[in-house]
């Protein structure tokens, strides 16, 4: 649960469940696991925590994830053109880069 910006990302925020960094290993993809994980998180948020909405962050370049979330009824509320992502370097460090 986090403070999530409403609408244009600059206005009022709301305290709500926020999904981030959902990942399924390559050899386990295309088996419905991601959909099951999202639905389990939604159920937890509704039944255990009492929330009616769940928010998520996803990079536009992750087209498979975007397609899944749209299939499950999620919609774009706002986009952050200044968002950064962490990328591992060969030396094991992390660097930031713009998201796509």
Short mmCIF file of N, CA, C and O in Angstrom, two decimals:
data_model
loop_
_atom_site.label_atom_id
_atom_site.label_comp_id
_atom_site.label_asym_id
_atom_site.label_seq_id
_atom_site.Cartn_x
_atom_site.Cartn_y
_atom_site.Cartn_z
N UNK A 1 0.86 -1.17 0.00
CA UNK A 1 0.00 0.00 0.00
C UNK A 1 0.90 1.23 0.00
O UNK A 1 1.87 1.30 0.75
N UNK A 2 0.59 2.17 -0.88
CA UNK A 2 1.43 3.35 -1.07
C UNK A 2 0.52 4.53 -1.40
O UNK A 2 -0.66 4.37 -1.65
N UNK A 3 1.10 5.72 -1.40
CA UNK A 3 0.38 6.90 -1.87
C UNK A 3 0.52 6.96 -3.38
O UNK A 3 1.62 7.04 -3.90
N UNK A 4 -0.59 6.88 -4.08
CA UNK A 4 -0.61 6.86 -5.54
C UNK A 4 -1.19 8.16 -6.04
O UNK A 4 -2.25 8.60 -5.59
N UNK A 5 -0.49 8.80 -6.97
CA UNK A 5 -0.99 10.05 -7.56
C UNK A 5 -2.22 9.77 -8.40
O UNK A 5 -2.28 8.80 -9.13
N UNK A 6 -3.20 10.63 -8.32
CA UNK A 6 -4.42 10.50 -9.11
C UNK A 6 -4.28 11.22 -10.45
O UNK A 6 -3.48 12.13 -10.59
N UNK A 7 -5.07 10.82 -11.39
CA UNK A 7 -5.24 11.44 -12.71
C UNK A 7 -3.95 11.79 -13.41
O UNK A 7 -3.29 10.94 -13.95
N UNK A 8 -3.57 13.06 -13.37
CA UNK A 8 -2.44 13.52 -14.18
C UNK A 8 -1.10 13.34 -13.47
O UNK A 8 -0.07 13.72 -14.00
N UNK A 9 -1.08 12.76 -12.29
CA UNK A 9 0.17 12.54 -11.57
C UNK A 9 0.65 13.75 -10.81
O UNK A 9 1.66 13.69 -10.13
N UNK A 10 -0.06 14.86 -10.90
CA UNK A 10 0.38 16.07 -10.21
C UNK A 10 -0.61 16.51 -9.13
O UNK A 10 -0.32 17.35 -8.32
N UNK A 11 -1.76 15.93 -9.15
CA UNK A 11 -2.81 16.36 -8.23
C UNK A 11 -2.82 15.56 -6.93
O UNK A 11 -1.79 15.12 -6.43
N UNK A 12 -3.99 15.35 -6.44
CA UNK A 12 -4.23 14.65 -5.19
C UNK A 12 -3.73 13.20 -5.27
O UNK A 12 -3.79 12.57 -6.30
N UNK A 13 -3.26 12.69 -4.14
CA UNK A 13 -2.87 11.29 -4.10
C UNK A 13 -3.87 10.51 -3.25
O UNK A 13 -4.62 11.08 -2.47
N UNK A 14 -3.88 9.20 -3.45
CA UNK A 14 -4.78 8.32 -2.72
C UNK A 14 -3.95 7.17 -2.16
O UNK A 14 -3.02 6.71 -2.80
N UNK A 15 -4.28 6.73 -0.97
CA UNK A 15 -3.59 5.58 -0.38
C UNK A 15 -4.27 4.33 -0.92
O UNK A 15 -5.46 4.11 -0.74
N UNK A 16 -3.49 3.50 -1.64
CA UNK A 16 -4.07 2.33 -2.31
C UNK A 16 -2.99 1.28 -2.53
O UNK A 16 -1.81 1.59 -2.55
N UNK A 17 -3.41 0.02 -2.75
CA UNK A 17 -2.44 -1.02 -3.09
C UNK A 17 -1.78 -0.71 -4.43
O UNK A 17 -2.45 -0.26 -5.37
N UNK A 18 -0.48 -0.97 -4.51
CA UNK A 18 0.29 -0.65 -5.70
C UNK A 18 1.12 -1.87 -6.10
O UNK A 18 2.00 -2.28 -5.35
N UNK A 19 0.83 -2.44 -7.25
CA UNK A 19 1.62 -3.57 -7.76
C UNK A 19 2.81 -3.03 -8.53
O UNK A 19 2.68 -2.11 -9.33
N UNK A 20 3.95 -3.65 -8.29
CA UNK A 20 5.16 -3.25 -8.99
C UNK A 20 6.12 -4.43 -9.02
O UNK A 20 6.17 -5.22 -8.08
N UNK A 21 6.84 -4.57 -10.10
CA UNK A 21 7.87 -5.60 -10.24
C UNK A 21 7.34 -7.02 -10.24
O UNK A 21 7.98 -7.93 -9.73
N UNK A 22 6.18 -7.24 -10.82
CA UNK A 22 5.67 -8.59 -11.00
C UNK A 22 6.50 -9.25 -12.09
O UNK A 22 6.67 -8.68 -13.17
N UNK A 23 7.03 -10.42 -11.83
CA UNK A 23 7.88 -11.08 -12.82
C UNK A 23 7.65 -12.60 -12.80
O UNK A 23 7.43 -13.18 -11.74
N UNK A 24 7.70 -13.20 -13.98
CA UNK A 24 7.60 -14.64 -14.13
C UNK A 24 8.81 -15.08 -14.95
O UNK A 24 9.11 -14.49 -15.99
N UNK A 25 9.52 -16.09 -14.47
CA UNK A 25 10.70 -16.60 -15.17
C UNK A 25 10.38 -17.03 -16.59
O UNK A 25 9.27 -17.51 -16.87
N UNK A 26 11.35 -16.86 -17.48
CA UNK A 26 11.13 -17.13 -18.91
C UNK A 26 10.55 -18.52 -19.19
O UNK A 26 9.65 -18.67 -20.00
N UNK A 27 11.04 -19.55 -18.52
CA UNK A 27 10.56 -20.89 -18.84
C UNK A 27 9.15 -21.16 -18.29
O UNK A 27 8.53 -22.15 -18.62
N UNK A 28 8.62 -20.25 -17.47
CA UNK A 28 7.29 -20.42 -16.90
C UNK A 28 6.25 -19.48 -17.53
O UNK A 28 5.09 -19.48 -17.13
N UNK A 29 6.68 -18.68 -18.52
CA UNK A 29 5.76 -17.73 -19.15
C UNK A 29 4.79 -18.44 -20.09
O UNK A 29 5.01 -19.58 -20.49
N UNK A 30 3.71 -17.74 -20.42
CA UNK A 30 2.68 -18.23 -21.35
C UNK A 30 1.91 -19.42 -20.77
O UNK A 30 1.43 -20.28 -21.49
N UNK A 31 1.83 -19.48 -19.44
CA UNK A 31 1.09 -20.54 -18.76
C UNK A 31 -0.01 -19.98 -17.86
O UNK A 31 -0.62 -20.71 -17.10
N UNK A 32 -0.21 -18.65 -17.90
CA UNK A 32 -1.25 -18.04 -17.09
C UNK A 32 -0.82 -17.67 -15.68
O UNK A 32 -1.65 -17.24 -14.88
N UNK A 33 0.47 -17.82 -15.37
CA UNK A 33 0.93 -17.53 -14.00
C UNK A 33 0.83 -16.06 -13.65
O UNK A 33 0.43 -15.71 -12.54
N UNK A 34 1.19 -15.18 -14.58
CA UNK A 34 1.13 -13.74 -14.30
C UNK A 34 -0.32 -13.33 -14.03
O UNK A 34 -0.59 -12.57 -13.09
N UNK A 35 -1.24 -13.84 -14.82
CA UNK A 35 -2.65 -13.53 -14.61
C UNK A 35 -3.10 -14.02 -13.23
O UNK A 35 -3.80 -13.32 -12.50
N UNK A 36 -2.69 -15.24 -12.86
CA UNK A 36 -3.03 -15.77 -11.54
C UNK A 36 -2.45 -14.91 -10.42
O UNK A 36 -3.12 -14.67 -9.41
N UNK A 37 -1.21 -14.45 -10.59
CA UNK A 37 -0.58 -13.61 -9.56
C UNK A 37 -1.31 -12.28 -9.40
O UNK A 37 -1.54 -11.82 -8.28
N UNK A 38 -1.67 -11.66 -10.52
CA UNK A 38 -2.39 -10.39 -10.46
C UNK A 38 -3.74 -10.59 -9.77
O UNK A 38 -4.12 -9.82 -8.89
N UNK A 39 -4.44 -11.63 -10.16
CA UNK A 39 -5.76 -11.88 -9.56
C UNK A 39 -5.64 -12.20 -8.07
O UNK A 39 -6.50 -11.78 -7.27
N UNK A 40 -4.59 -12.90 -7.66
CA UNK A 40 -4.38 -13.18 -6.24
C UNK A 40 -4.09 -11.89 -5.47
O UNK A 40 -4.60 -11.70 -4.36
N UNK A 41 -3.31 -11.00 -6.06
CA UNK A 41 -3.01 -9.71 -5.42
C UNK A 41 -4.28 -8.87 -5.30
O UNK A 41 -4.52 -8.23 -4.27
N UNK A 42 -5.11 -8.88 -6.34
CA UNK A 42 -6.38 -8.15 -6.30
C UNK A 42 -7.30 -8.70 -5.21
O UNK A 42 -7.92 -7.94 -4.46
N UNK A 43 -7.37 -10.02 -5.11
CA UNK A 43 -8.21 -10.65 -4.11
C UNK A 43 -7.73 -10.29 -2.69
O UNK A 43 -8.54 -9.95 -1.82
N UNK A 44 -6.44 -10.32 -2.47
CA UNK A 44 -5.87 -9.93 -1.18
C UNK A 44 -6.22 -8.48 -0.85
O UNK A 44 -6.66 -8.18 0.26
N UNK A 45 -6.05 -7.60 -1.83
CA UNK A 45 -6.34 -6.18 -1.61
C UNK A 45 -7.81 -5.96 -1.26
O UNK A 45 -8.12 -5.15 -0.39
N UNK A 46 -8.70 -6.69 -1.93
CA UNK A 46 -10.14 -6.52 -1.68
C UNK A 46 -10.59 -7.20 -0.39
O UNK A 46 -11.19 -6.57 0.47
N UNK A 47 -10.31 -8.48 -0.28
CA UNK A 47 -10.86 -9.28 0.83
C UNK A 47 -10.14 -9.07 2.15
O UNK A 47 -10.79 -9.02 3.20
N UNK A 48 -8.83 -8.97 2.11
CA UNK A 48 -8.06 -8.86 3.36
C UNK A 48 -7.84 -7.41 3.79
O UNK A 48 -7.82 -7.12 4.98
N UNK A 49 -7.63 -6.53 2.81
CA UNK A 49 -7.26 -5.15 3.13
C UNK A 49 -8.42 -4.17 2.97
O UNK A 49 -8.32 -3.03 3.39
N UNK A 50 -9.49 -4.57 2.31
CA UNK A 50 -10.67 -3.73 2.17
C UNK A 50 -10.61 -2.64 1.11
O UNK A 50 -11.37 -1.69 1.15
N UNK A 51 -9.72 -2.78 0.13
CA UNK A 51 -9.62 -1.79 -0.95
C UNK A 51 -10.47 -2.22 -2.15
O UNK A 51 -10.64 -3.40 -2.41
N UNK A 52 -10.97 -1.24 -2.87
CA UNK A 52 -11.75 -1.53 -4.07
C UNK A 52 -10.93 -1.37 -5.34
O UNK A 52 -11.31 -1.90 -6.38
N UNK A 53 -9.82 -0.64 -5.28
CA UNK A 53 -8.98 -0.41 -6.45
C UNK A 53 -7.55 -0.84 -6.17
O UNK A 53 -7.07 -0.73 -5.04
N UNK A 54 -6.88 -1.32 -7.22
CA UNK A 54 -5.46 -1.66 -7.16
C UNK A 54 -4.80 -0.91 -8.30
O UNK A 54 -5.30 -0.88 -9.42
N UNK A 55 -3.67 -0.30 -8.02
CA UNK A 55 -2.91 0.42 -9.04
C UNK A 55 -1.65 -0.36 -9.37
O UNK A 55 -1.24 -1.24 -8.61
N UNK A 56 -1.03 -0.04 -10.49
CA UNK A 56 0.23 -0.69 -10.83
C UNK A 56 1.09 0.25 -11.65
O UNK A 56 0.60 1.22 -12.24
N UNK A 57 2.37 -0.03 -11.63
CA UNK A 57 3.34 0.65 -12.49
C UNK A 57 3.81 -0.37 -13.51
O UNK A 57 4.12 -1.52 -13.16
N UNK A 58 3.88 0.03 -14.78
CA UNK A 58 4.41 -0.84 -15.82
C UNK A 58 5.07 0.05 -16.87
O UNK A 58 4.57 1.13 -17.19
N UNK A 59 6.20 -0.40 -17.38
CA UNK A 59 6.87 0.35 -18.44
C UNK A 59 6.16 0.09 -19.77
O UNK A 59 5.81 -1.04 -20.08
N UNK A 60 5.96 1.16 -20.54
CA UNK A 60 5.28 1.03 -21.83
C UNK A 60 5.98 0.04 -22.75
O UNK A 60 5.32 -0.63 -23.54
N UNK A 61 7.29 -0.08 -22.62
CA UNK A 61 8.05 -0.99 -23.50
C UNK A 61 7.78 -2.46 -23.17
O UNK A 61 8.09 -3.33 -23.98
N UNK A 62 7.20 -2.74 -22.02
CA UNK A 62 6.87 -4.11 -21.63
C UNK A 62 5.49 -4.45 -22.21
O UNK A 62 4.49 -4.54 -21.50
N UNK A 63 5.47 -4.65 -23.52
CA UNK A 63 4.19 -4.79 -24.23
C UNK A 63 3.40 -6.02 -23.78
O UNK A 63 2.17 -5.97 -23.77
N UNK A 64 4.07 -7.10 -23.41
CA UNK A 64 3.35 -8.29 -22.93
C UNK A 64 2.59 -7.98 -21.65
O UNK A 64 1.44 -8.38 -21.48
N UNK A 65 3.24 -7.27 -20.74
CA UNK A 65 2.60 -6.91 -19.47
C UNK A 65 1.45 -5.93 -19.71
O UNK A 65 0.37 -6.08 -19.14
N UNK A 66 1.67 -4.95 -20.57
CA UNK A 66 0.62 -3.96 -20.87
C UNK A 66 -0.59 -4.68 -21.44
O UNK A 66 -1.74 -4.42 -21.05
N UNK A 67 -0.37 -5.62 -22.35
CA UNK A 67 -1.47 -6.39 -22.95
C UNK A 67 -2.23 -7.18 -21.87
O UNK A 67 -3.46 -7.21 -21.86
N UNK A 68 -1.49 -7.83 -20.96
CA UNK A 68 -2.12 -8.59 -19.89
C UNK A 68 -2.98 -7.69 -19.01
O UNK A 68 -4.14 -8.01 -18.72
N UNK A 69 -2.42 -6.56 -18.59
CA UNK A 69 -3.15 -5.67 -17.68
C UNK A 69 -4.41 -5.12 -18.35
O UNK A 69 -5.45 -5.01 -17.72
N UNK A 70 -4.32 -4.78 -19.64
CA UNK A 70 -5.51 -4.31 -20.36
C UNK A 70 -6.56 -5.42 -20.42
O UNK A 70 -7.75 -5.17 -20.22
N UNK A 71 -6.13 -6.65 -20.67
CA UNK A 71 -7.04 -7.80 -20.70
C UNK A 71 -7.76 -7.95 -19.36
O UNK A 71 -8.94 -8.32 -19.32
N UNK A 72 -7.06 -7.65 -18.27
CA UNK A 72 -7.64 -7.79 -16.93
C UNK A 72 -8.43 -6.56 -16.49
O UNK A 72 -8.90 -6.51 -15.36
N UNK A 73 -8.57 -5.57 -17.39
CA UNK A 73 -9.41 -4.42 -17.10
C UNK A 73 -8.69 -3.19 -16.59
O UNK A 73 -9.33 -2.20 -16.24
N UNK A 74 -7.37 -3.22 -16.54
CA UNK A 74 -6.63 -2.03 -16.09
C UNK A 74 -6.62 -1.00 -17.21
O UNK A 74 -6.70 -1.33 -18.39
N UNK A 75 -6.52 0.26 -16.81
CA UNK A 75 -6.47 1.34 -17.79
C UNK A 75 -5.40 2.34 -17.36
O UNK A 75 -5.05 2.41 -16.18
N UNK A 76 -4.91 3.09 -18.31
CA UNK A 76 -3.91 4.11 -18.01
C UNK A 76 -4.57 5.27 -17.30
O UNK A 76 -5.54 5.84 -17.80
N UNK A 77 -4.05 5.61 -16.12
CA UNK A 77 -4.55 6.74 -15.36
C UNK A 77 -3.64 7.93 -15.58
O UNK A 77 -4.09 9.05 -15.76
N UNK A 78 -2.33 7.69 -15.59
CA UNK A 78 -1.37 8.74 -15.90
C UNK A 78 -0.06 8.10 -16.29
O UNK A 78 0.19 6.93 -16.03
N UNK A 79 0.78 8.87 -16.97
CA UNK A 79 2.11 8.43 -17.39
C UNK A 79 3.14 9.38 -16.84
O UNK A 79 2.90 10.59 -16.76
N UNK A 80 4.28 8.84 -16.47
CA UNK A 80 5.38 9.64 -15.93
C UNK A 80 6.52 9.66 -16.94
O UNK A 80 7.27 8.70 -17.06
N UNK A 81 6.62 10.75 -17.69
CA UNK A 81 7.66 10.87 -18.71
C UNK A 81 9.06 11.04 -18.12
O UNK A 81 10.05 10.94 -18.83
N UNK A 82 9.15 11.28 -16.82
CA UNK A 82 10.44 11.46 -16.16
C UNK A 82 10.86 10.24 -15.34
O UNK A 82 11.85 10.26 -14.65
N UNK A 83 10.09 9.15 -15.44
CA UNK A 83 10.37 7.94 -14.65
C UNK A 83 11.73 7.35 -15.04
O UNK A 83 12.17 7.45 -16.19
N UNK A 84 12.37 6.74 -14.07
CA UNK A 84 13.67 6.09 -14.28
C UNK A 84 13.56 4.62 -13.92
O UNK A 84 12.71 4.22 -13.14
N UNK A 85 14.43 3.81 -14.49
CA UNK A 85 14.50 2.39 -14.16
C UNK A 85 15.94 2.05 -13.78
O UNK A 85 16.87 2.77 -14.15
N UNK A 86 16.12 0.99 -13.02
CA UNK A 86 17.45 0.54 -12.63
C UNK A 86 17.92 -0.54 -13.58
O UNK A 86 17.18 -1.49 -13.87
N UNK A 87 19.16 -0.40 -14.05
CA UNK A 87 19.74 -1.36 -14.98
C UNK A 87 21.06 -1.85 -14.39
O UNK A 87 21.91 -1.03 -14.02
N UNK A 88 21.26 -3.17 -14.30
CA UNK A 88 22.54 -3.68 -13.78
C UNK A 88 23.66 -3.49 -14.80
O UNK A 88 23.46 -3.66 -16.00
N UNK A 89 24.84 -3.13 -14.31
CA UNK A 89 26.01 -3.00 -15.19
C UNK A 89 26.81 -4.31 -15.14
O UNK A 89 26.55 -5.18 -14.30
N UNK A 90 27.79 -4.44 -16.02
CA UNK A 90 28.62 -5.64 -16.04
C UNK A 90 29.38 -5.82 -14.73
O UNK A 90 29.65 -6.93 -14.32
N UNK A 91 29.70 -4.71 -14.06
CA UNK A 91 30.44 -4.78 -12.80
C UNK A 91 29.56 -5.06 -11.59
O UNK A 91 30.02 -5.09 -10.46
N UNK A 92 28.26 -5.28 -11.82
CA UNK A 92 27.37 -5.60 -10.72
C UNK A 92 26.74 -4.39 -10.05
O UNK A 92 25.98 -4.54 -9.10
N UNK A 93 27.04 -3.20 -10.53
CA UNK A 93 26.43 -1.99 -9.98
C UNK A 93 25.09 -1.75 -10.68
O UNK A 93 24.76 -2.40 -11.66
N UNK A 94 24.34 -0.80 -10.17
CA UNK A 94 23.09 -0.40 -10.79
C UNK A 94 23.20 1.02 -11.30
O UNK A 94 23.81 1.87 -10.63
N UNK A 95 22.65 1.27 -12.47
CA UNK A 95 22.60 2.64 -12.99
C UNK A 95 21.16 2.96 -13.35
O UNK A 95 20.35 2.05 -13.59
N UNK A 96 20.82 4.24 -13.36
CA UNK A 96 19.46 4.62 -13.74
C UNK A 96 19.43 5.02 -15.22
O UNK A 96 20.41 5.49 -15.76
N UNK A 97 18.29 4.77 -15.81
CA UNK A 97 18.08 5.13 -17.21
C UNK A 97 16.60 5.48 -17.37
O UNK A 97 15.77 4.99 -16.60
N UNK A 98 16.27 6.31 -18.35
CA UNK A 98 14.85 6.62 -18.57
C UNK A 98 14.07 5.36 -18.94
O UNK A 98 14.61 4.46 -19.59
N UNK A 99 12.83 5.28 -18.49
CA UNK A 99 11.98 4.17 -18.91
C UNK A 99 11.46 4.45 -20.30
O UNK A 99 11.47 5.58 -20.77
N UNK A 100 11.03 3.42 -20.96
CA UNK A 100 10.50 3.60 -22.32
C UNK A 100 9.00 3.45 -22.32
O UNK A 100 8.42 2.79 -21.56
#
